C-alpha positions as a Markdown table, in Angstrom:
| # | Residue | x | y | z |
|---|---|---|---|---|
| 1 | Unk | 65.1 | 133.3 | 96.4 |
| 2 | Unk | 61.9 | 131.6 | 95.7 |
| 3 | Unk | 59.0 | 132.5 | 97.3 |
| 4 | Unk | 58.6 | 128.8 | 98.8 |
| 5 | Unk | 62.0 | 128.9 | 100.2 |
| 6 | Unk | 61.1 | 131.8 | 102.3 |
| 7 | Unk | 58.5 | 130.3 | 103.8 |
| 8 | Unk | 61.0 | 127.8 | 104.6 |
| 9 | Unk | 63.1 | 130.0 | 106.5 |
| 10 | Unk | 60.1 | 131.7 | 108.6 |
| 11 | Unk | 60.5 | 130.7 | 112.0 |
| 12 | Unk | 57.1 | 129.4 | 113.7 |
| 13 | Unk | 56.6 | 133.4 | 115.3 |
| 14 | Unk | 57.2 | 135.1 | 111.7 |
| 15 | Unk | 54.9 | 132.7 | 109.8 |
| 16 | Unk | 52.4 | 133.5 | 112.8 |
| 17 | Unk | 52.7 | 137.0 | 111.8 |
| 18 | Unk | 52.8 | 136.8 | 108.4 |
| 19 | Unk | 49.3 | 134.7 | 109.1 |
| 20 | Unk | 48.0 | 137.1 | 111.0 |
| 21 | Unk | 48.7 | 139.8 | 108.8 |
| 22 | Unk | 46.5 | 138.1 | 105.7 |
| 23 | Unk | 43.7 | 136.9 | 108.2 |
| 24 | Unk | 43.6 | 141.4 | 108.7 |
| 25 | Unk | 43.8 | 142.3 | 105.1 |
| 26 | Unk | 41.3 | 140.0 | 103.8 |
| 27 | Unk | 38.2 | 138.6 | 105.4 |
| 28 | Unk | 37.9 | 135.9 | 103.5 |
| 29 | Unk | 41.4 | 134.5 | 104.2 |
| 30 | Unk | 40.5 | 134.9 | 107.9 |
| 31 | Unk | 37.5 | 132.7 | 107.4 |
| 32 | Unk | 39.2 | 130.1 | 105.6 |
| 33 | Unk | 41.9 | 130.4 | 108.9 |
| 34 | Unk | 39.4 | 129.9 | 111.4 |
| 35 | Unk | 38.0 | 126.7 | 109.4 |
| 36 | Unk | 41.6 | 125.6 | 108.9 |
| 37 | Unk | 42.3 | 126.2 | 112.6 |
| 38 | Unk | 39.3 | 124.8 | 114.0 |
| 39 | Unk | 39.7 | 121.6 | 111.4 |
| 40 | Unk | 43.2 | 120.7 | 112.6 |
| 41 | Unk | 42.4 | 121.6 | 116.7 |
| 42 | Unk | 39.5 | 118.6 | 116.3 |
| 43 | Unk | 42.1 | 116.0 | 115.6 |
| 44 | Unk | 42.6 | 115.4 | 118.9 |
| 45 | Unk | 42.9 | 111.7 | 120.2 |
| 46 | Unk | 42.1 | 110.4 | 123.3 |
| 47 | Unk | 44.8 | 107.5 | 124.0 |
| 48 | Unk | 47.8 | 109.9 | 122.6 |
| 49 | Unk | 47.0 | 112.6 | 124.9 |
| 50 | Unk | 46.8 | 110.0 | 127.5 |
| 51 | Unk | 50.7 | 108.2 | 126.5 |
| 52 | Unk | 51.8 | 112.0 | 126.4 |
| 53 | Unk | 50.9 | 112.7 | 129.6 |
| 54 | Unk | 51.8 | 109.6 | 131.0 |
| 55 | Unk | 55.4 | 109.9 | 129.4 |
| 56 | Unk | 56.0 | 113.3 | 130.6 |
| 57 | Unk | 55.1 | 112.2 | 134.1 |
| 58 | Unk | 57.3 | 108.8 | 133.8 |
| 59 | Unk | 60.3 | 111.1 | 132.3 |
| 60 | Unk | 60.4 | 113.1 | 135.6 |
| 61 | Unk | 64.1 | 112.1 | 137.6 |
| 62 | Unk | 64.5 | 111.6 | 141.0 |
| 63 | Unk | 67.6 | 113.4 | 141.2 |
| 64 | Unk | 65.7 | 116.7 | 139.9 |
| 65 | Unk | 63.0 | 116.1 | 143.0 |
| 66 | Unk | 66.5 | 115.6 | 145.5 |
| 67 | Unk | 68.1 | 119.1 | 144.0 |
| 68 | Unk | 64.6 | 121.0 | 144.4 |
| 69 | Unk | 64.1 | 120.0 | 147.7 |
| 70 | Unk | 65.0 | 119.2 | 151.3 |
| 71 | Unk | 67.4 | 122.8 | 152.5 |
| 72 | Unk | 67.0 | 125.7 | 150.2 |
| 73 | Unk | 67.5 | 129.1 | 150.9 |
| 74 | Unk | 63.9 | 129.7 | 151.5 |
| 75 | Unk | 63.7 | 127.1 | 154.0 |
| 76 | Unk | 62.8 | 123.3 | 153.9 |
| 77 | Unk | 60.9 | 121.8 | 151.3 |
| 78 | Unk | 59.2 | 118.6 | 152.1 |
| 79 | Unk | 60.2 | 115.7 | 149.1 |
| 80 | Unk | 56.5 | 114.5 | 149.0 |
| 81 | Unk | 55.1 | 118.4 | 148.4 |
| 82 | Unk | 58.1 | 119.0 | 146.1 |
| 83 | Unk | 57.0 | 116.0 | 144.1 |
| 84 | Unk | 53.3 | 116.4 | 143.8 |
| 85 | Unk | 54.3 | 120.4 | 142.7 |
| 86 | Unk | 56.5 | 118.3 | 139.7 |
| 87 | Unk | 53.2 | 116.3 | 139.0 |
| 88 | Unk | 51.4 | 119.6 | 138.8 |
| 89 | Unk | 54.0 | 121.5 | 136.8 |
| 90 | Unk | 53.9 | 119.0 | 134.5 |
| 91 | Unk | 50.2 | 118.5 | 133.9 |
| 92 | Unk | 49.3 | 122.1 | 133.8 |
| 93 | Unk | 50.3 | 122.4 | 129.9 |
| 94 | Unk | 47.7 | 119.6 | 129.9 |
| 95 | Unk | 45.1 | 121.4 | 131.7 |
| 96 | Unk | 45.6 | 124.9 | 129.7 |
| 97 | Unk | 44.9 | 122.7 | 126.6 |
| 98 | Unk | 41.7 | 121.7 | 127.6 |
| 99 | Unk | 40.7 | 125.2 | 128.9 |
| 100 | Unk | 41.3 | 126.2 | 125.1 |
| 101 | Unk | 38.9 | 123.8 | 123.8 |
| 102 | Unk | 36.2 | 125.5 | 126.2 |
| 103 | Unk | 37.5 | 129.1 | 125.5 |
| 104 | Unk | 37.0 | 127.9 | 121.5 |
| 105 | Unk | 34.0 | 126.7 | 122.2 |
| 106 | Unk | 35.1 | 123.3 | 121.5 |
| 107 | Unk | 33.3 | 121.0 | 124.2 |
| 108 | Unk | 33.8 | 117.5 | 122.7 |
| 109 | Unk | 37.2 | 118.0 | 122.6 |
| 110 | Unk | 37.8 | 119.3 | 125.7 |
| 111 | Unk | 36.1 | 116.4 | 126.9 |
| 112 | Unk | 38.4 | 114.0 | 125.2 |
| 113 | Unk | 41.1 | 115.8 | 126.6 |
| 114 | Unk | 40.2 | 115.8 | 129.8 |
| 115 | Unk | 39.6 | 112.1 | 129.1 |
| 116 | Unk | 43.3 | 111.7 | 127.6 |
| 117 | Unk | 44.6 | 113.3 | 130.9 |
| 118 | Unk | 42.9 | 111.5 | 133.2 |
| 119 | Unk | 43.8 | 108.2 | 131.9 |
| 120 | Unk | 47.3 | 109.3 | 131.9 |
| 121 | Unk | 47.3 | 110.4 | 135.0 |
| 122 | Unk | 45.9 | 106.7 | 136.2 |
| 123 | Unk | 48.3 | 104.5 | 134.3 |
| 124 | Unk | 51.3 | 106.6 | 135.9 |
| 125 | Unk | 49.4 | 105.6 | 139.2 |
| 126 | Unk | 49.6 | 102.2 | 138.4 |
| 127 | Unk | 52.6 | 101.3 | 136.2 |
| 128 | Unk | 55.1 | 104.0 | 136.9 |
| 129 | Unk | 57.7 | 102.1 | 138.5 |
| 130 | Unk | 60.5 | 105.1 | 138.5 |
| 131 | Unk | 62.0 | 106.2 | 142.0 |
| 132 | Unk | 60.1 | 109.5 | 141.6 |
| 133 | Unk | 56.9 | 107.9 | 141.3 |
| 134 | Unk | 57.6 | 106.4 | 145.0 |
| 135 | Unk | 57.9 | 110.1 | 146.2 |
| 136 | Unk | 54.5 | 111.3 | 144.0 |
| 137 | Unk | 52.2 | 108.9 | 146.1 |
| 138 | Unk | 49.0 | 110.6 | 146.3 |
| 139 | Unk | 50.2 | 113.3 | 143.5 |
| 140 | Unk | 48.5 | 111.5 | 140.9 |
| 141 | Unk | 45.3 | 110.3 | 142.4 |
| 142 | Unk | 45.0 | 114.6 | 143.5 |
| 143 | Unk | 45.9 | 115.5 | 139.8 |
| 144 | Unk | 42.9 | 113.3 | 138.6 |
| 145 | Unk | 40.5 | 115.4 | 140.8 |
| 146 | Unk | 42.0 | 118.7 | 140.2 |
| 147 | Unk | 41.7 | 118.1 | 136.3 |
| 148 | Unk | 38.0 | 116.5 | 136.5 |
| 149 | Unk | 37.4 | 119.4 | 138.7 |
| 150 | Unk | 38.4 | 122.0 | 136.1 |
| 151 | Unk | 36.5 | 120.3 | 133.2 |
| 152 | Unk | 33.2 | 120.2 | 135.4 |
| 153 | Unk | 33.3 | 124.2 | 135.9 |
| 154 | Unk | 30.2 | 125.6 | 134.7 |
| 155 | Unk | 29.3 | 122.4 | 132.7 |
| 156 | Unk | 25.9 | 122.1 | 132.0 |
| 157 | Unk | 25.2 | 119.9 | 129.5 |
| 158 | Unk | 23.8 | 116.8 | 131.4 |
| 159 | Unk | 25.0 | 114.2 | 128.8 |
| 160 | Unk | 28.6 | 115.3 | 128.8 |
| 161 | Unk | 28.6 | 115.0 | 132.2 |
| 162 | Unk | 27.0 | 111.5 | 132.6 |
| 163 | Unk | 29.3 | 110.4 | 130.2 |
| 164 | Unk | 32.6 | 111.4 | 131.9 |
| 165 | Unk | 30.7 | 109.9 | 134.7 |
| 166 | Unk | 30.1 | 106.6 | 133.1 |
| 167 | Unk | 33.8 | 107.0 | 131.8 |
| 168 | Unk | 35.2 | 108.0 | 135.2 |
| 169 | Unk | 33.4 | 104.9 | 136.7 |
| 170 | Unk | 34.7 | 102.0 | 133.8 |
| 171 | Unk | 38.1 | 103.0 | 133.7 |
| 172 | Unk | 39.3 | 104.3 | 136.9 |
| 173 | Unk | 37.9 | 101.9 | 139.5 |
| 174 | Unk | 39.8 | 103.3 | 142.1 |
| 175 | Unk | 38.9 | 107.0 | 142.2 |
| 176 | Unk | 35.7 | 106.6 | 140.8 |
C-alpha cells in the first residue's frame, strides 16, 4: 500500500495523532504546524458564519420543541424556556469558537465571529418564519446579548470595542 493511500485511510483522530506525533519529534515541523494552523484558523468570514448560524437556528423543528417539553418525568417544562434552551444549545458551538480565537490569541477573528453570530442571530429574529421561531420569541434577541456579552469579557482594546459598537449600532437597529 502506498504511503498516500494510507493517509487516505486515517480517520480525522489518527491523522491528529500522527500530527501530533511529528510536531513532538521535530521542532521545526511543529513551527511550520502552528503557521499552518494559525494560517487556515484566519480564513474566517463574517457573512458565512452568520448563514451558518442562521441555518442551524432555522433547521430547528417544532416537533423536537413539543417532545422536549410540556410533562416529563422531571416535571413541567415551559415550551418558551424549552425553546430559548434549543436557541442556546445551538449557538454555543458558536460561542466556544470564538472563545478559541481569544484563547489563540486571535482577537480580529474573534471579533468577526462574534460579528458572524450576531448577525445570524438577528436575521433568524427577523426572517425565521418556522413554527419554532414563534415559540423562541425573545430567544434570539437574549442570545445576541449573551454572545456580545462574552466577546466584551476583559476587552480592552478601545478600538475593537468602538467598532463592534459602531457595528452593533448600523446593523441591528433594534438591540442596539
Amino acid at each position: 500500500m502506498s504511503k498516500k493511500n494510507i493517509l487516505e485511510q486515517l480517520s480525522p483522530s489518527d491523522a491528529f495523532a500522527v500530527l501530533k506525533q511529528l510536531a513532538k519529534e521535530d521542532k521545526s515541523i511543529r513551527v511550520k504546524i502552528e503557521q499552518l494552523a494559525k494560517e487556515y484558523l484566519s480564513e474566517i468570514d463574517l457573512d458565512s458564519i452568520a448563514e451558518e448560524v442562521y441555518s442551524e437556528l432555522d433547521s430547528l423543528y417544532v416537533e423536537d420543541l413539543w417532545d422536549s417539553s410540556g410533562s416529563t418525568s422531571n416535571g413541567y417544562i415551559e415550551p418558551h424556556e424549552r425553546a430559548f434552551e434549543m436557541v442556546e444549545e445551538t449557538i454555543e458551538p458558536f460561542i466556544d469558537e470564538m472563545k478559541k480565537y481569544r484563547i489563540l490569541s486571535m482577537f480580529q477573528e474573534e471579533k468577526i465571529c462574534c460579528m458572524g453570530i450576531l448577525k445570524g442571530l438577528y436575521r433568524f429574529e427577523k426572517e425565521a418564519t418556522s413554527e419554532f421561531s414563534d415559540w423562541a420569541t425573545d430567544a434570539p434577541g437574549e442570545s445576541f446579548s449573551y454572545a456580545l456579552s462574552e466577546w466584551k469579557e476583559n476587552k480592552q482594546n478601545a478600538e475593537d470595542l468602538k467598532e463592534m459598537e459602531e457595528f452593533v449600532k448600523e446593523n441591528f437597529e433594534k438591540w442596539a
